[in-house]
Amino acid sequence: MQSTRTFTDKLFLVLKGLGMGAANKVPGVSGGVVAFVAGFYEEFIYSLKKVNKKAFGLLFNGRYKSFFHYINGRFLSLLFLGMLISYFSISKVLDFLIKHYELYVWSVFFGMIIGSIYYIYKDFDDWNSNTYLSLGIGIIIGLSISFLNPAKENDNLWFVFFCGIISVSGMTLPGFSGSFILILLGNYVLLLVDSVNALYDTASEIITGDFSFIENAQRIRMLKILAVFTLGSITGLVSFSHLLSYILKRYKSITLSSIIGFIVGSLGVVWPWKETVYRTHENGHLLKDSKGQHIVHNYHRYIPELHTETYLALTFIILGVAIVLGLEWYGQKTRKTT
């Protein structure tokens, strides 16, 4: 697969990585959906599965080219390059858009989820009692997660490592939002906002020759948290890929119907018309975390009235569906040429 890719294919792989990275950071949206709809999900899981005992044997014996080829390194490196770029560019843009145009951003994502359900459902024809049951279980789990109350922030390094393992599920399991799981675990702001911003600020300072951050205990703490979270994410990514590869090989229909259920259930998370409900003290004052941020308790969802803003939001939902259909078209074209 590595040698047959054109420059355009490689460029689009980086762009797909950008899409996965951006999706993974947004609560309720799964990077795995991007991989699934864009047509490279199975190659992604297969490549991650190759990070195994044999791969480490090649690496430790100095056979770097063999290691790189064995794990489909060109594919993974281009994809992760896109994700890395996303975390320091598109993610910043998304933060701005969600802050100022929240309704329309959620509308686009809602449309993308609907498009994803259509994409997977239309090609799935193995419906029977088992797949219907797994579909129902997937929907129930997805909806149940949507209405859970978040926990308090916890910066214990073992818990941060666990968060890394769990949060990466969104990359490997379509419809299962790792970012939303982080909100439920109470560590979304700590791990995907504060720590990433700390790394961004540190890198900017190093480029300008400023190493004063070494004396900044808070900055060092955040970088340590990010390092542990990254290690947990890598551990989870490899572990989940092996598990999913095994399940897809032996129970593909049940797995796909469960994924459809997860994605349907996740519609409750990305419902555009919702208000954030913050934790309050007994006296009614808003509670804040250690950094002065209001603590999210849950979301109040409602049916909107029909007016200009609602019609515009519906237009963005259609745009979201169109984006997924466009990704589907490109994914089909890529599969035909390769």
Tab-separated table of N, CA and C in Angstrom, residues 5-68:
chain	number	residue	atom	x	y	z
A	5	ARG	N	0.906	4.811	-3.402
A	5	ARG	CA	0.263	6.099	-3.144
A	5	ARG	C	0.932	7.217	-3.931
A	6	THR	N	0.112	8.038	-4.585
A	6	THR	CA	0.611	9.197	-5.303
A	6	THR	C	0.808	10.351	-4.315
A	7	PHE	N	1.401	11.439	-4.806
A	7	PHE	CA	1.585	12.619	-3.959
A	7	PHE	C	0.238	13.144	-3.474
A	8	THR	N	-0.771	13.113	-4.364
A	8	THR	CA	-2.118	13.575	-3.992
A	8	THR	C	-2.701	12.721	-2.882
A	9	ASP	N	-2.498	11.397	-2.989
A	9	ASP	CA	-2.990	10.494	-1.943
A	9	ASP	C	-2.334	10.811	-0.598
A	10	LYS	N	-1.022	11.083	-0.641
A	10	LYS	CA	-0.292	11.399	0.591
A	10	LYS	C	-0.790	12.707	1.189
A	11	LEU	N	-1.044	13.692	0.319
A	11	LEU	CA	-1.563	14.978	0.793
A	11	LEU	C	-2.920	14.798	1.448
A	12	PHE	N	-3.781	13.984	0.804
A	12	PHE	CA	-5.108	13.748	1.365
A	12	PHE	C	-5.030	12.961	2.672
A	13	LEU	N	-4.008	12.109	2.821
A	13	LEU	CA	-3.833	11.392	4.082
A	13	LEU	C	-3.552	12.368	5.217
A	14	VAL	N	-2.705	13.369	4.945
A	14	VAL	CA	-2.433	14.402	5.949
A	14	VAL	C	-3.719	15.154	6.284
A	15	LEU	N	-4.514	15.469	5.238
A	15	LEU	CA	-5.783	16.179	5.445
A	15	LEU	C	-6.758	15.327	6.256
A	16	LYS	N	-6.752	14.012	6.013
A	16	LYS	CA	-7.601	13.114	6.791
A	16	LYS	C	-7.154	13.105	8.251
A	17	GLY	N	-5.829	13.151	8.459
A	17	GLY	CA	-5.310	13.257	9.817
A	17	GLY	C	-5.762	14.539	10.486
A	18	LEU	N	-5.779	15.639	9.709
A	18	LEU	CA	-6.304	16.904	10.230
A	18	LEU	C	-7.747	16.737	10.682
A	19	GLY	N	-8.532	16.053	9.840
A	19	GLY	CA	-9.940	15.824	10.168
A	19	GLY	C	-10.106	14.970	11.411
A	20	MET	N	-9.305	13.907	11.522
A	20	MET	CA	-9.392	13.034	12.699
A	20	MET	C	-8.985	13.782	13.963
A	21	GLY	N	-7.899	14.557	13.860
A	21	GLY	CA	-7.420	15.303	15.030
A	21	GLY	C	-8.440	16.309	15.511
A	22	ALA	N	-9.050	17.026	14.555
A	22	ALA	CA	-10.067	18.021	14.916
A	22	ALA	C	-11.287	17.347	15.532
A	23	ALA	N	-11.732	16.234	14.916
A	23	ALA	CA	-12.913	15.523	15.407
A	23	ALA	C	-12.675	14.959	16.801
A	24	ASN	N	-11.463	14.429	17.041
A	24	ASN	CA	-11.168	13.835	18.345
A	24	ASN	C	-11.230	14.846	19.477
A	25	LYS	N	-10.960	16.122	19.161
A	25	LYS	CA	-10.933	17.123	20.220
A	25	LYS	C	-12.323	17.645	20.565
A	26	VAL	N	-13.286	17.463	19.659
A	26	VAL	CA	-14.627	18.007	19.874
A	26	VAL	C	-15.508	16.991	20.604
A	27	PRO	N	-16.032	17.338	21.780
A	27	PRO	CA	-16.879	16.414	22.533
A	27	PRO	C	-18.094	15.970	21.722
A	28	GLY	N	-18.288	14.645	21.635
A	28	GLY	CA	-19.431	14.114	20.909
A	28	GLY	C	-19.101	13.660	19.510
A	29	VAL	N	-17.933	14.044	18.999
A	29	VAL	CA	-17.543	13.677	17.639
A	29	VAL	C	-16.371	12.711	17.715
A	30	SER	N	-16.402	11.678	16.879
A	30	SER	CA	-15.395	10.631	16.916
A	30	SER	C	-14.498	10.684	15.693
A	31	GLY	N	-13.178	10.694	15.924
A	31	GLY	CA	-12.242	10.647	14.804
A	31	GLY	C	-12.374	9.353	14.031
A	32	GLY	N	-12.822	8.295	14.714
A	32	GLY	CA	-13.031	7.019	14.039
A	32	GLY	C	-14.085	7.100	12.950
A	33	VAL	N	-15.067	7.997	13.133
A	33	VAL	CA	-16.087	8.188	12.094
A	33	VAL	C	-15.447	8.740	10.825
A	34	VAL	N	-14.511	9.691	10.984
A	34	VAL	CA	-13.795	10.245	9.833
A	34	VAL	C	-13.050	9.134	9.103
A	35	ALA	N	-12.360	8.276	9.864
A	35	ALA	CA	-11.618	7.161	9.268
A	35	ALA	C	-12.561	6.190	8.559
A	36	PHE	N	-13.692	5.932	9.177
A	36	PHE	CA	-14.660	4.977	8.625
A	36	PHE	C	-15.242	5.490	7.315
A	37	VAL	N	-15.691	6.738	7.333
A	37	VAL	CA	-16.372	7.300	6.166
A	37	VAL	C	-15.388	7.605	5.038
A	38	ALA	N	-14.168	8.008	5.383
A	38	ALA	CA	-13.175	8.359	4.357
A	38	ALA	C	-12.517	7.129	3.746
A	39	GLY	N	-12.866	5.947	4.253
A	39	GLY	CA	-12.442	4.722	3.585
A	39	GLY	C	-11.094	4.168	3.999
A	40	PHE	N	-10.541	4.580	5.157
A	40	PHE	CA	-9.243	4.039	5.551
A	40	PHE	C	-9.273	3.450	6.962
A	41	TYR	N	-10.468	3.175	7.486
A	41	TYR	CA	-10.605	2.673	8.848
A	41	TYR	C	-9.919	1.322	9.038
A	42	GLU	N	-10.181	0.364	8.128
A	42	GLU	CA	-9.615	-0.976	8.297
A	42	GLU	C	-8.100	-0.960	8.124
A	43	GLU	N	-7.584	-0.128	7.199
A	43	GLU	CA	-6.133	-0.016	7.051
A	43	GLU	C	-5.520	0.604	8.304
A	44	PHE	N	-6.221	1.558	8.896
A	44	PHE	CA	-5.756	2.213	10.118
A	44	PHE	C	-5.641	1.199	11.259
A	45	ILE	N	-6.684	0.403	11.463
A	45	ILE	CA	-6.678	-0.612	12.518
A	45	ILE	C	-5.611	-1.672	12.226
A	46	TYR	N	-5.521	-2.091	10.955
A	46	TYR	CA	-4.544	-3.112	10.565
A	46	TYR	C	-3.117	-2.617	10.835
A	47	SER	N	-2.851	-1.342	10.499
A	47	SER	CA	-1.509	-0.779	10.679
A	47	SER	C	-1.146	-0.688	12.148
A	48	LEU	N	-2.097	-0.246	12.983
A	48	LEU	CA	-1.838	-0.154	14.420
A	48	LEU	C	-1.613	-1.543	15.025
A	49	LYS	N	-2.317	-2.529	14.491
A	49	LYS	CA	-2.161	-3.896	14.980
A	49	LYS	C	-0.738	-4.406	14.748
A	50	LYS	N	-0.079	-3.853	13.738
A	50	LYS	CA	1.282	-4.270	13.407
A	50	LYS	C	2.318	-3.786	14.432
A	51	VAL	N	1.907	-2.864	15.310
A	51	VAL	CA	2.811	-2.437	16.391
A	51	VAL	C	2.741	-3.520	17.465
A	52	ASN	N	3.553	-4.550	17.275
A	52	ASN	CA	3.505	-5.723	18.146
A	52	ASN	C	4.920	-6.180	18.503
A	53	LYS	N	5.009	-7.380	19.038
A	53	LYS	CA	6.295	-7.927	19.493
A	53	LYS	C	7.300	-8.002	18.350
A	54	LYS	N	6.854	-8.429	17.179
A	54	LYS	CA	7.749	-8.538	16.032
A	54	LYS	C	8.282	-7.168	15.618
A	55	ALA	N	7.387	-6.151	15.643
A	55	ALA	CA	7.788	-4.796	15.267
A	55	ALA	C	8.866	-4.268	16.216
A	56	PHE	N	8.675	-4.471	17.517
A	56	PHE	CA	9.662	-4.006	18.483
A	56	PHE	C	10.980	-4.771	18.343
A	57	GLY	N	10.888	-6.060	17.924
A	57	GLY	CA	12.106	-6.837	17.677
A	57	GLY	C	12.921	-6.232	16.539
A	58	LEU	N	12.225	-5.844	15.462
A	58	LEU	CA	12.898	-5.199	14.331
A	58	LEU	C	13.521	-3.873	14.756
A	59	LEU	N	12.786	-3.121	15.588
A	59	LEU	CA	13.258	-1.803	16.021
A	59	LEU	C	14.503	-1.926	16.902
A	60	PHE	N	14.471	-2.826	17.883
A	60	PHE	CA	15.589	-2.973	18.821
A	60	PHE	C	16.819	-3.593	18.165
A	61	ASN	N	16.614	-4.303	17.047
A	61	ASN	CA	17.745	-4.885	16.316
A	61	ASN	C	18.323	-3.935	15.267
A	62	GLY	N	17.798	-2.701	15.258
A	62	GLY	CA	18.336	-1.701	14.340
A	62	GLY	C	17.844	-1.811	12.913
A	63	ARG	N	16.849	-2.630	12.665
A	63	ARG	CA	16.315	-2.794	11.295
A	63	ARG	C	15.178	-1.791	11.096
A	64	TYR	N	15.554	-0.522	11.005
A	64	TYR	CA	14.573	0.568	11.007
A	64	TYR	C	13.695	0.577	9.760
A	65	LYS	N	14.308	0.303	8.604
A	65	LYS	CA	13.523	0.289	7.360
A	65	LYS	C	12.498	-0.837	7.379
A	66	SER	N	12.919	-2.000	7.863
A	66	SER	CA	11.994	-3.141	7.952
A	66	SER	C	10.872	-2.843	8.935
A	67	PHE	N	11.234	-2.198	10.059
A	67	PHE	CA	10.231	-1.810	11.053
A	67	PHE	C	9.227	-0.838	10.448
A	68	PHE	N	9.730	0.184	9.754
A	68	PHE	CA	8.871	1.209	9.155
A	68	PHE	C	7.923	0.597	8.132
